[in-house]
C-alpha cells in the first residue's frame, strides 16, 4: 500500500501529465496504471538539474556558462590577432618549456605567418621569391648518416633522396622510392665500338639488349663485335629473350673468331647459338607455363642483328627487323642499308604485290616473319659480307631508332658529323633523336667506326 500511496501523491500522470487526485489507481484521462510506476529512491545525493523556465519567445535561455566570444577588432580597429598553440606556455616531450610569444600589437598583428611555418604552393611574390625557386629545408643529419653508411657498405644510393640505401627489391630504405631498373638506360664504350640502350617514353621496361666486345684474330689483327636484340613484346619474357640471345651470340663469336673461323661463318653459328639460348627459356623449370602443352605458341622471342669488323671485312647477320646501316665517314658517298627485314612489308615488296610506300603504310607493315624463339616456324639466319673501300660508320639498331629515320639518307642525316671520332656521343645523339620523335619503343643502337688503310672511290658493296 505504501507504493500506491506514493504513486497517488504524484503531481501528474506519467503518461499524459494530467493532474491526479490522491488515491487514484488509474489516470482518468489516459488510463495509465499508476501502480506500475516504480517508487522514487529514498536518497538523492546528486544535485537536481533544474530546467529553466521558457522565455517569452518560447526558447530556453542561454546556458549559464558561456565562453567569451573573440572580439572582431582591437583597440586600434584592426582585426584581433589569432593565438596559435605555440603562443601558450607549456613543455615539450622532453620537459623543456615551449617558446612563448608576445601577442602582436598594432600593425604587427596583420603580418603574415613566418615563412618556415607555412609553405605556399607557389613562390613568394616579393623580390626574394621572384626566382620561382622553393627554398629546400636543411638536410636531416639522420639521412646524412644513412647516406654515409650506404656509401661505406658499398650499397646503391637512392636516385630520389640521394641518401637512402636501395634494398634488394629495388626500393629505397629511407624514402621508399622505387629505383629505375638497371636496363632502363645502358651505355657501353670500348676503343672501337659504343652502344646505348634506352627504355623509351612509352614502355614500362626495356626489352632490348646489346653486347659489344673485341678480340683478336689468329694473326693478331683486331676483331670488333656488336650484337643488338629486340624482345618481341607480344611474347612472354621478351626482356629475358633479348638478353639471352645477345649474350649467347657474343660469346660464340668471341670463341670462334680467335680460332680462325671465317667471320661470316662465325656469325651464322652465333645466330644459331642465340636461337638455342632463347629456345631454352621455354623449357626452364619454375615458370607458370612449364607444364602447359601450348607453351611454345607464345614462347620467349626476340630479333637479332649483329656486325663484325675483322680482316678488312664487314660481316652482318640478322633475323627479324633490326637493321644495319652504312654511313661514309666523309659523307661524300651515299649511305646504304645492309639488311633486309623479316617483315610483312618486306615480303609484299619482294613478291611485287606492293611498292615500298604502299607496304610500309599498311598497318601490318611491322609484323615480323622471322624471329628467335621456340615458336618460330623456321629459323633462317641471314648473313652478308662487305668490303668497304673507305672509312665509314656502321649503325646497328632496333626499330625503336629506325622508325624515326627509316631511309638510309634519313639515318645518315640523324648521325652527328663527329660520330666517327666519338661513337658513344653519336649513339647518345641517335637515341635522343628517337626520344625527341616520340620514343614509342625501346631504343638501342651500336656504332662501329670502320677504318681502311687507304680510302678509294665507291661505297660499301656486297660480296658473295
PDB file of C-alpha atoms in Angstrom, residues 231-333:
ATOM      1  CA  UNK A 231      62.433  -8.601 -77.486  1.00  0.00           C
ATOM      2  CA  UNK A 232      59.074  -9.432 -79.081  1.00  0.00           C
ATOM      3  CA  UNK A 233      56.599  -7.636 -76.808  1.00  0.00           C
ATOM      4  CA  UNK A 234      53.694  -9.968 -77.585  1.00  0.00           C
ATOM      5  CA  UNK A 235      55.732 -12.934 -76.335  1.00  0.00           C
ATOM      6  CA  UNK A 236      56.363 -13.914 -72.745  1.00  0.00           C
ATOM      7  CA  UNK A 237      59.553 -12.675 -71.024  1.00  0.00           C
ATOM      8  CA  UNK A 238      60.836 -10.729 -74.054  1.00  0.00           C
ATOM      9  CA  UNK A 239      63.441  -8.932 -71.962  1.00  0.00           C
ATOM     10  CA  UNK A 240      64.969 -12.261 -70.922  1.00  0.00           C
ATOM     11  CA  UNK A 241      64.935 -13.495 -74.514  1.00  0.00           C
ATOM     12  CA  UNK A 242      66.854 -10.494 -75.842  1.00  0.00           C
ATOM     13  CA  UNK A 243      69.407 -10.661 -73.036  1.00  0.00           C
ATOM     14  CA  UNK A 244      69.967 -14.391 -73.532  1.00  0.00           C
ATOM     15  CA  UNK A 245      70.354 -14.009 -77.297  1.00  0.00           C
ATOM     16  CA  UNK A 246      72.805 -11.105 -77.097  1.00  0.00           C
ATOM     17  CA  UNK A 247      74.953 -12.882 -74.538  1.00  0.00           C
ATOM     18  CA  UNK A 248      74.994 -16.207 -76.399  1.00  0.00           C
ATOM     19  CA  UNK A 249      75.814 -14.667 -79.789  1.00  0.00           C
ATOM     20  CA  UNK A 250      78.594 -12.526 -78.357  1.00  0.00           C
ATOM     21  CA  UNK A 251      80.177 -15.455 -76.517  1.00  0.00           C
ATOM     22  CA  UNK A 252      80.004 -17.641 -79.636  1.00  0.00           C
ATOM     23  CA  UNK A 253      81.818 -15.014 -81.708  1.00  0.00           C
ATOM     24  CA  UNK A 254      84.482 -14.462 -79.069  1.00  0.00           C
ATOM     25  CA  UNK A 255      85.118 -18.192 -79.083  1.00  0.00           C
ATOM     26  CA  UNK A 256      85.164 -18.840 -82.842  1.00  0.00           C
ATOM     27  CA  UNK A 257      86.919 -15.754 -84.232  1.00  0.00           C
ATOM     28  CA  UNK A 258      90.247 -16.315 -82.388  1.00  0.00           C
ATOM     29  CA  UNK A 259      90.254 -19.873 -83.766  1.00  0.00           C
ATOM     30  CA  UNK A 260      90.378 -18.553 -87.316  1.00  0.00           C
ATOM     31  CA  UNK A 261      86.747 -19.222 -88.291  1.00  0.00           C
ATOM     32  CA  UNK A 262      85.671 -17.066 -91.212  1.00  0.00           C
ATOM     33  CA  UNK A 263      83.689 -14.104 -89.797  1.00  0.00           C
ATOM     34  CA  UNK A 264      80.633 -14.854 -91.936  1.00  0.00           C
ATOM     35  CA  UNK A 265      80.583 -18.488 -90.798  1.00  0.00           C
ATOM     36  CA  UNK A 266      81.175 -17.352 -87.223  1.00  0.00           C
ATOM     37  CA  UNK A 267      78.178 -15.005 -87.461  1.00  0.00           C
ATOM     38  CA  UNK A 268      75.976 -17.822 -88.768  1.00  0.00           C
ATOM     39  CA  UNK A 269      76.993 -20.061 -85.857  1.00  0.00           C
ATOM     40  CA  UNK A 270      76.466 -17.212 -83.395  1.00  0.00           C
ATOM     41  CA  UNK A 271      72.870 -16.766 -84.532  1.00  0.00           C
ATOM     42  CA  UNK A 272      72.256 -20.498 -84.083  1.00  0.00           C
ATOM     43  CA  UNK A 273      73.721 -20.304 -80.578  1.00  0.00           C
ATOM     44  CA  UNK A 274      71.473 -17.351 -79.774  1.00  0.00           C
ATOM     45  CA  UNK A 275      68.456 -19.274 -81.037  1.00  0.00           C
ATOM     46  CA  UNK A 276      69.272 -22.220 -78.765  1.00  0.00           C
ATOM     47  CA  UNK A 277      69.613 -19.884 -75.779  1.00  0.00           C
ATOM     48  CA  UNK A 278      66.179 -18.356 -76.401  1.00  0.00           C
ATOM     49  CA  UNK A 279      64.590 -21.761 -77.017  1.00  0.00           C
ATOM     50  CA  UNK A 280      65.947 -22.959 -73.682  1.00  0.00           C
ATOM     51  CA  UNK A 281      63.946 -20.276 -71.853  1.00  0.00           C
ATOM     52  CA  UNK A 282      60.716 -22.045 -72.813  1.00  0.00           C
ATOM     53  CA  UNK A 283      61.993 -25.230 -71.145  1.00  0.00           C
ATOM     54  CA  UNK A 284      63.199 -23.668 -67.901  1.00  0.00           C
ATOM     55  CA  UNK A 285      61.551 -25.096 -64.763  1.00  0.00           C
ATOM     56  CA  UNK A 286      59.866 -22.870 -62.215  1.00  0.00           C
ATOM     57  CA  UNK A 287      57.767 -20.773 -64.588  1.00  0.00           C
ATOM     58  CA  UNK A 288      53.985 -20.636 -64.831  1.00  0.00           C
ATOM     59  CA  UNK A 289      53.802 -22.264 -68.269  1.00  0.00           C
ATOM     60  CA  UNK A 290      56.242 -25.070 -67.558  1.00  0.00           C
ATOM     61  CA  UNK A 291      53.620 -27.836 -67.925  1.00  0.00           C
ATOM     62  CA  UNK A 292      51.441 -26.049 -70.478  1.00  0.00           C
ATOM     63  CA  UNK A 293      51.337 -28.143 -73.674  1.00  0.00           C
ATOM     64  CA  UNK A 294      50.832 -24.914 -75.678  1.00  0.00           C
ATOM     65  CA  UNK A 295      53.702 -23.005 -74.078  1.00  0.00           C
ATOM     66  CA  UNK A 296      55.661 -22.933 -77.345  1.00  0.00           C
ATOM     67  CA  UNK A 297      52.875 -20.946 -79.024  1.00  0.00           C
ATOM     68  CA  UNK A 298      53.839 -17.828 -77.046  1.00  0.00           C
ATOM     69  CA  UNK A 299      57.392 -18.658 -76.013  1.00  0.00           C
ATOM     70  CA  UNK A 300      60.036 -16.023 -75.229  1.00  0.00           C
ATOM     71  CA  UNK A 301      61.171 -14.468 -78.518  1.00  0.00           C
ATOM     72  CA  UNK A 302      63.357 -11.700 -79.918  1.00  0.00           C
ATOM     73  CA  UNK A 303      65.026 -10.443 -83.066  1.00  0.00           C
ATOM     74  CA  UNK A 304      68.790 -10.209 -83.558  1.00  0.00           C
ATOM     75  CA  UNK A 305      71.163  -8.195 -85.681  1.00  0.00           C
ATOM     76  CA  UNK A 306      74.943  -8.180 -85.449  1.00  0.00           C
ATOM     77  CA  UNK A 307      78.055  -6.818 -87.100  1.00  0.00           C
ATOM     78  CA  UNK A 308      81.684  -7.994 -87.054  1.00  0.00           C
ATOM     79  CA  UNK A 309      84.649  -5.984 -88.322  1.00  0.00           C
ATOM     80  CA  UNK A 310      87.609  -8.273 -88.913  1.00  0.00           C
ATOM     81  CA  UNK A 311      90.376  -8.576 -91.503  1.00  0.00           C
ATOM     82  CA  UNK A 312      89.106  -5.678 -93.592  1.00  0.00           C
ATOM     83  CA  UNK A 313      85.652  -7.249 -93.855  1.00  0.00           C
ATOM     84  CA  UNK A 314      82.327  -6.061 -92.509  1.00  0.00           C
ATOM     85  CA  UNK A 315      80.063  -9.042 -91.799  1.00  0.00           C
ATOM     86  CA  UNK A 316      76.432  -8.603 -90.790  1.00  0.00           C
ATOM     87  CA  UNK A 317      73.883 -11.165 -89.692  1.00  0.00           C
ATOM     88  CA  UNK A 318      70.233 -10.879 -88.679  1.00  0.00           C
ATOM     89  CA  UNK A 319      66.886 -12.500 -88.001  1.00  0.00           C
ATOM     90  CA  UNK A 320      63.906 -10.163 -87.753  1.00  0.00           C
ATOM     91  CA  UNK A 321      63.555  -6.457 -88.457  1.00  0.00           C
ATOM     92  CA  UNK A 322      66.503  -4.887 -86.626  1.00  0.00           C
ATOM     93  CA  UNK A 323      68.884  -3.255 -89.102  1.00  0.00           C
ATOM     94  CA  UNK A 324      72.445  -2.304 -90.075  1.00  0.00           C
ATOM     95  CA  UNK A 325      73.204   0.957 -91.927  1.00  0.00           C
ATOM     96  CA  UNK A 326      76.413   2.161 -93.534  1.00  0.00           C
ATOM     97  CA  UNK A 327      77.274   5.876 -93.361  1.00  0.00           C
ATOM     98  CA  UNK A 328      80.538   7.026 -95.057  1.00  0.00           C
ATOM     99  CA  UNK A 329      82.735   8.992 -92.663  1.00  0.00           C
ATOM    100  CA  UNK A 330      83.285  11.881 -95.102  1.00  0.00           C
ATOM    101  CA  UNK A 331      79.636  11.829 -96.277  1.00  0.00           C
ATOM    102  CA  UNK A 332      80.819  12.067 -99.906  1.00  0.00           C
ATOM    103  CA  UNK A 333      79.420   8.656-100.814  1.00  0.00           C
TER     104      UNK A 333
END
